[in-house]
Short mmCIF file of C-alpha atoms in Angstrom, two decimals:
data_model
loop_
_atom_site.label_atom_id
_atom_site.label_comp_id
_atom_site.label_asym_id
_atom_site.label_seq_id
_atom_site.Cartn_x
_atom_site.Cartn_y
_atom_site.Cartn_z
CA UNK A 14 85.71 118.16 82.23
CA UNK A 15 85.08 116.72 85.15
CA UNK A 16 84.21 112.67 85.02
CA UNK A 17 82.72 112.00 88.63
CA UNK A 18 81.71 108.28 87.55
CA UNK A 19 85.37 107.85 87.48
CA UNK A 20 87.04 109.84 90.06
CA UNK A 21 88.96 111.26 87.12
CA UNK A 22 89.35 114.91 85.02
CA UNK A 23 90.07 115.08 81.30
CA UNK A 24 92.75 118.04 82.65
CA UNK A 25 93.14 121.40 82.87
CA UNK A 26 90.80 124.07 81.91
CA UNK A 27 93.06 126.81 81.64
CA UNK A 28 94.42 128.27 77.95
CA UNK A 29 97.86 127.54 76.85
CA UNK A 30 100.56 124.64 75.78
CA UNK A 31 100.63 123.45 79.06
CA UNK A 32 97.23 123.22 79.52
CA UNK A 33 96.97 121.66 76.17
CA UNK A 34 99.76 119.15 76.84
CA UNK A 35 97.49 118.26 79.93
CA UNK A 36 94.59 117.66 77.95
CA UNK A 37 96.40 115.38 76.04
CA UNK A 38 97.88 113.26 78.65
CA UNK A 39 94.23 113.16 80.27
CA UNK A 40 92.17 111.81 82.11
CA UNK A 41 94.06 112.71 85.59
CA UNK A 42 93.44 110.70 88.89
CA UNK A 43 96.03 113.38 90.39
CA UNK A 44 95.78 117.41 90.61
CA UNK A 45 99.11 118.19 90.36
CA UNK A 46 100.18 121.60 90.96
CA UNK A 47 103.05 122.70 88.34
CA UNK A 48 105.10 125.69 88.76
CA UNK A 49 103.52 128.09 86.81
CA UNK A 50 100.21 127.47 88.82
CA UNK A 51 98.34 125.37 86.40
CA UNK A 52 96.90 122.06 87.82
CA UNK A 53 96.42 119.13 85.97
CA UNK A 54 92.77 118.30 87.23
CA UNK A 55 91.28 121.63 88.61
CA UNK A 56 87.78 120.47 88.62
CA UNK A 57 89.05 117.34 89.89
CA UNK A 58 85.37 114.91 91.22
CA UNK A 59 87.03 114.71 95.05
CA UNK A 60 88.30 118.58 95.27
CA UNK A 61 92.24 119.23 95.23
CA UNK A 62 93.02 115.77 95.29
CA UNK A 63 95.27 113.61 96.50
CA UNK A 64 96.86 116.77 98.41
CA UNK A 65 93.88 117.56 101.32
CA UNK A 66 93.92 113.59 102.17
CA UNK A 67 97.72 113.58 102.19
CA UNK A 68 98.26 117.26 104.42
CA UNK A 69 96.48 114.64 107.06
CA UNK A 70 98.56 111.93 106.18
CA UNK A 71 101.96 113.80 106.92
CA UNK A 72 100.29 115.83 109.53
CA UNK A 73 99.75 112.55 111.82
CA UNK A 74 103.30 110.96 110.33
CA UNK A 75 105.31 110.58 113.96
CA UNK A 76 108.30 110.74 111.93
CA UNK A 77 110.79 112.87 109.54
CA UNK A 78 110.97 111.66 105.70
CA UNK A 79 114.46 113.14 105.14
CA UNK A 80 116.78 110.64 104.22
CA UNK A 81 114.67 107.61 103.91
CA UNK A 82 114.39 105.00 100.56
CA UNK A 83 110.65 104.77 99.48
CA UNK A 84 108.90 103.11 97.55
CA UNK A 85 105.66 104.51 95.76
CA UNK A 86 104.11 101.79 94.84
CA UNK A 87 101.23 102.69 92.24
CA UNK A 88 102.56 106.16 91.98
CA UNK A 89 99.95 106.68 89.41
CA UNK A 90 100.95 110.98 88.21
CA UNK A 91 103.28 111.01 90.47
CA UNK A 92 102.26 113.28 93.67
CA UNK A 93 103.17 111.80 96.31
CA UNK A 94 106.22 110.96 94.94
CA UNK A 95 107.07 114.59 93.72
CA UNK A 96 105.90 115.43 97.55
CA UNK A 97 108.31 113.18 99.06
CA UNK A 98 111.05 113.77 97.16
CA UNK A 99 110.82 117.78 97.54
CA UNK A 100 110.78 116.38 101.57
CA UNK A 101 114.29 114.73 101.16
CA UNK A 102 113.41 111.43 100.77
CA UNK A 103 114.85 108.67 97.97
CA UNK A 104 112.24 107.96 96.03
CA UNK A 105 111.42 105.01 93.63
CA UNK A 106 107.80 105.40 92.25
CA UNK A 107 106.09 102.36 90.31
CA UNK A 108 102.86 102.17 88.77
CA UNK A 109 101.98 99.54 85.94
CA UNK A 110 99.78 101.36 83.91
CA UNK A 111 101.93 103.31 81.04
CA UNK A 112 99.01 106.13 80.70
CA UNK A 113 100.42 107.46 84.35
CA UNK A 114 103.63 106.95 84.09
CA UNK A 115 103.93 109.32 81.06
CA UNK A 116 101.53 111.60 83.00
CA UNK A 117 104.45 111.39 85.79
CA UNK A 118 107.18 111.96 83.78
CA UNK A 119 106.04 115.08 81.60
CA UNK A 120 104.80 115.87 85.77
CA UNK A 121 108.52 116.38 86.43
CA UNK A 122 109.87 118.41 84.17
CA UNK A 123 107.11 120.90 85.43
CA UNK A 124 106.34 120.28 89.56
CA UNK A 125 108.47 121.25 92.20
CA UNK A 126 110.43 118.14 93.06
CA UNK A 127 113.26 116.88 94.90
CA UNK A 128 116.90 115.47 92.86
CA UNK A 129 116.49 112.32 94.34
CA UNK A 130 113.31 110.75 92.25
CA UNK A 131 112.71 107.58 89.71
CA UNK A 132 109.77 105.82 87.63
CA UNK A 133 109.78 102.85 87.08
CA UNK A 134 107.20 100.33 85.48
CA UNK A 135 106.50 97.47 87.26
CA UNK A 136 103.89 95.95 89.14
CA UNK A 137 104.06 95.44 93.22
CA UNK A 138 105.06 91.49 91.80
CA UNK A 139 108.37 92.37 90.46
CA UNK A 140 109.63 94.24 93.25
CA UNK A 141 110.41 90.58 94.90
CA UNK A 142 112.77 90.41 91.58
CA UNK A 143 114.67 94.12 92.72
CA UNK A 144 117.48 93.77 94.33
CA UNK A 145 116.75 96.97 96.98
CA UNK A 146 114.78 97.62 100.22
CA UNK A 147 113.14 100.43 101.49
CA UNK A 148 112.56 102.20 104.91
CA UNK A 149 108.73 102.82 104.02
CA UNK A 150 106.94 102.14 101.47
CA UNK A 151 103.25 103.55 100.32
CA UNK A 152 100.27 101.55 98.99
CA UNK A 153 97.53 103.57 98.07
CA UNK A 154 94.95 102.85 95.97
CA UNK A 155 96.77 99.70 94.95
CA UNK A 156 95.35 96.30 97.07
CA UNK A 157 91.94 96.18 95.75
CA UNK A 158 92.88 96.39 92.37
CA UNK A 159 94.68 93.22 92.43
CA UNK A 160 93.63 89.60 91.89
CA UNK A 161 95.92 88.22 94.26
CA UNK A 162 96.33 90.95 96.76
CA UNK A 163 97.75 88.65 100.04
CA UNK A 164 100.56 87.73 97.34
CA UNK A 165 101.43 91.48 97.06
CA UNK A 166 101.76 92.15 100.61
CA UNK A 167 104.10 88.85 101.19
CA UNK A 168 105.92 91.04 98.39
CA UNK A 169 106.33 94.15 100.19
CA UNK A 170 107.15 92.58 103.77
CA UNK A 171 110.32 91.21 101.88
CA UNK A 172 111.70 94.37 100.78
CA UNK A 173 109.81 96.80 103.75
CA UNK A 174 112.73 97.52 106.33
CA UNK A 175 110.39 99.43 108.41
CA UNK A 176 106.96 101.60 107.51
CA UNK A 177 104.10 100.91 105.37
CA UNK A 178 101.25 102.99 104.92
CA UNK A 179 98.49 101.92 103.02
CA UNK A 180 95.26 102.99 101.66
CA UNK A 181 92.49 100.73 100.51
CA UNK A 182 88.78 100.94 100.11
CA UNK A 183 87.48 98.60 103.02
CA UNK A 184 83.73 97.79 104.36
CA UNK A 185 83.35 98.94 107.29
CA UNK A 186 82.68 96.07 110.48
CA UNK A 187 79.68 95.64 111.62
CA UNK A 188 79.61 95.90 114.96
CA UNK A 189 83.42 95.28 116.05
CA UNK A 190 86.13 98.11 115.86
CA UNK A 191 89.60 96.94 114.11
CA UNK A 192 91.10 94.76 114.70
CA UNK A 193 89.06 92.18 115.18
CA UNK A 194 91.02 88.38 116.50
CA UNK A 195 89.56 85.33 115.77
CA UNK A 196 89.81 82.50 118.40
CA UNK A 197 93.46 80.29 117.59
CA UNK A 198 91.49 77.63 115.76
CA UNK A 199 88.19 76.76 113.60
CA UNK A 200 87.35 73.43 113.87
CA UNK A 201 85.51 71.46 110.90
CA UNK A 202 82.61 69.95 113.35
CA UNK A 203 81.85 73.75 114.02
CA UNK A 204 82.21 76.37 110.87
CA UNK A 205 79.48 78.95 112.76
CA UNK A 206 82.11 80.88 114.02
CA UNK A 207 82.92 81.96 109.90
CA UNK A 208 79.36 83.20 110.08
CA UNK A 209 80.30 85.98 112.64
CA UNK A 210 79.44 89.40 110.42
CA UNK A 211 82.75 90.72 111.47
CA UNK A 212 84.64 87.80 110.32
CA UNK A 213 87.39 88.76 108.24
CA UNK A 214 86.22 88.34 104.71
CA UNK A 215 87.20 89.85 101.29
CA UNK A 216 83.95 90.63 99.01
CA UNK A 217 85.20 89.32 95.41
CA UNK A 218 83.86 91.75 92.47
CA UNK A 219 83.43 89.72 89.48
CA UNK A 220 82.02 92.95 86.94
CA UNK A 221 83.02 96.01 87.80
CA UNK A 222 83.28 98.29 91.23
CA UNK A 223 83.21 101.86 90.12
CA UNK A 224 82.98 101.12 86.40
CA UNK A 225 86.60 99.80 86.79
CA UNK A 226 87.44 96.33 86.04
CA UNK A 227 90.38 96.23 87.30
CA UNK A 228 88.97 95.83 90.54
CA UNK A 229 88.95 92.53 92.23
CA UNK A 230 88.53 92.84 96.15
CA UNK A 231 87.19 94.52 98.87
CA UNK A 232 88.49 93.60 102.77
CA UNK A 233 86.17 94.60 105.58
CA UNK A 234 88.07 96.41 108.09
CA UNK A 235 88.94 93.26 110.11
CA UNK A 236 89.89 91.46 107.14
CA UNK A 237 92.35 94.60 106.17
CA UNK A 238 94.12 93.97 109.17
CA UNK A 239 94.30 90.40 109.72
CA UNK A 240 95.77 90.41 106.18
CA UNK A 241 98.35 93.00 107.38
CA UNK A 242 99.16 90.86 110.47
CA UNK A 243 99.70 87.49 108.40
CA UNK A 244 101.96 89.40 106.16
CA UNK A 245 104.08 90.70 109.26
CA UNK A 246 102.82 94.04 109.48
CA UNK A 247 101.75 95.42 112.63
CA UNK A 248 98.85 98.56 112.32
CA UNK A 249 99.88 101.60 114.33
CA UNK A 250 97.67 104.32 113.89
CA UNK A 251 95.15 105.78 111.33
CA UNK A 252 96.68 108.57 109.66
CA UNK A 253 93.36 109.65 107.41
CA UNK A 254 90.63 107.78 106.17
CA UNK A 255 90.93 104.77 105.07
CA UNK A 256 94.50 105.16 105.46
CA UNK A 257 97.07 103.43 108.23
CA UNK A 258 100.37 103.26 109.50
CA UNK A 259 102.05 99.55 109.16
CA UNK A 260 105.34 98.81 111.06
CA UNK A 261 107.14 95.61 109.90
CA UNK A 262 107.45 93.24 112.76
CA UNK A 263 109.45 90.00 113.11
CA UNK A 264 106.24 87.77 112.83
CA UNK A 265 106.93 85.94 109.83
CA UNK A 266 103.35 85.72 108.95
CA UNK A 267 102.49 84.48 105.15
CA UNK A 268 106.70 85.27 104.62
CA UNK A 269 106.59 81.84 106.46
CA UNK A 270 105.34 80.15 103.21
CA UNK A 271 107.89 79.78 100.41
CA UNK A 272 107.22 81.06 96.91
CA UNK A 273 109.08 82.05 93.38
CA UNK A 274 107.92 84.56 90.98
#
């Protein structure tokens, strides 16, 4: 059954022990695809999802996958991961919740996935404690579920040789199109400028945004990216909605500020 307060499916509909295994393991955030041509969430709230959103994504990628180290960082069931991996790439996926991670791993005994493919259970604040960096990394559906999300992408600057993409919920600016630059300096005698409606600002949720309490924040768009540019990321195109191509830059941004998990 389909839960559309939730964004989530209780799994498949379909008779059979896979079907019943999927029932089991629900709800799914992710309608996976498995080889005998059940899906995990066929009645899935947003359609065949995450796979229409990421055909755009890899449709307006300007480069090849094959070969590279990624990191899936809140790989929830696994899809993009499994995608990836069937693509060539070397994939670490890492989610923190244990509910998705088993979803992921009974996933790939049954998807269509590459050799090169590992879950792990972690939370984007170990990774500073991993020895390992990556050529791109994704972060979907991850920043506005954390309390301290600036923190996170200091994190993945560290170990993010080259590409980020990342998809958040963001509200959109008012009247300015990303990204929006603030002058070099706000002084004390004269705060009006913070009152600009495009400011960069995060909107803190102190109950619940979608009936989900792990959310915490929400960026506007210029807050999204002046977030990205502090952490020494660099926006290069949007590759979907609410979804955007990072390139790590040599600006040491918030890396400039010393810290130990």
């Amino acid at each position: 059954m389909s839960r559309p307060d939730t964004l989530q499916s209780d799994g498949a509909t379909a008779e059979g022990p896979l079907a019943q295994a999927i029932r089991e393991l629900g709800p799914w955030f992710h309608n996976l695809h498995l080889k005998d041509g059940t899906q995990t969430a066929p009645d899935h709230p947003l359609g065949d999802f995450p796979a229409w959103r990421w055909r755009e994504v890899m449709e307006n990628l300007s480069f090849p996958v094959e070969g590279l180290r990624v990191l899936d960082m809140g790989c929830n069931a696994g899809f993009h991961a499994f995608d990836l991996s069937r693509r060539g790439a070397r994939v670490v996926a890492a989610d923190m919740d244990e509910h998705y991670l088993a979803q992921a791993r009974w996933a790939s005994e049954h998807v269509d996935r590459g050799e090169h493919l590992v879950f792990r259970r972690a939370s984007v604040y170990d990774v500073s404690r991993w020895d390992e960096t990556w050529d791109l990394v994704l972060f979907q559906g991850v920043l506005y579920h954390l309390r301290y999300p600036l923190l996170a992408l200091d994190v993945l600057a560290g170990v993010c040789v080259r590409w980020l993409i990342i998809q958040t919920v963001s509200i959109p600016a008012v009247t300015a199109k990303p990204p929006f630059r603030a002058g070099p300096n706000v002084t004390l005698e004269d705060l009006t400028p913070l009152s600009d409606p495009d400011w960069p600002r995060l909107a803190f949720i102190e109950d619940t945004l979608a009936k989900d309490p792990t959310n915490w924040w929400v960026p506007n768009g210029p807050a999204l990216f002046a977030m990205l540019r502090s952490a020494g990321f660099a926006v290069r195109r949007k590759l979907a909605a609410e979804t955007w191509l990072c390139e790590r830059t040599d600006r040491p941004g918030g890396a400039r500020l010393a810290f130990t998990l």
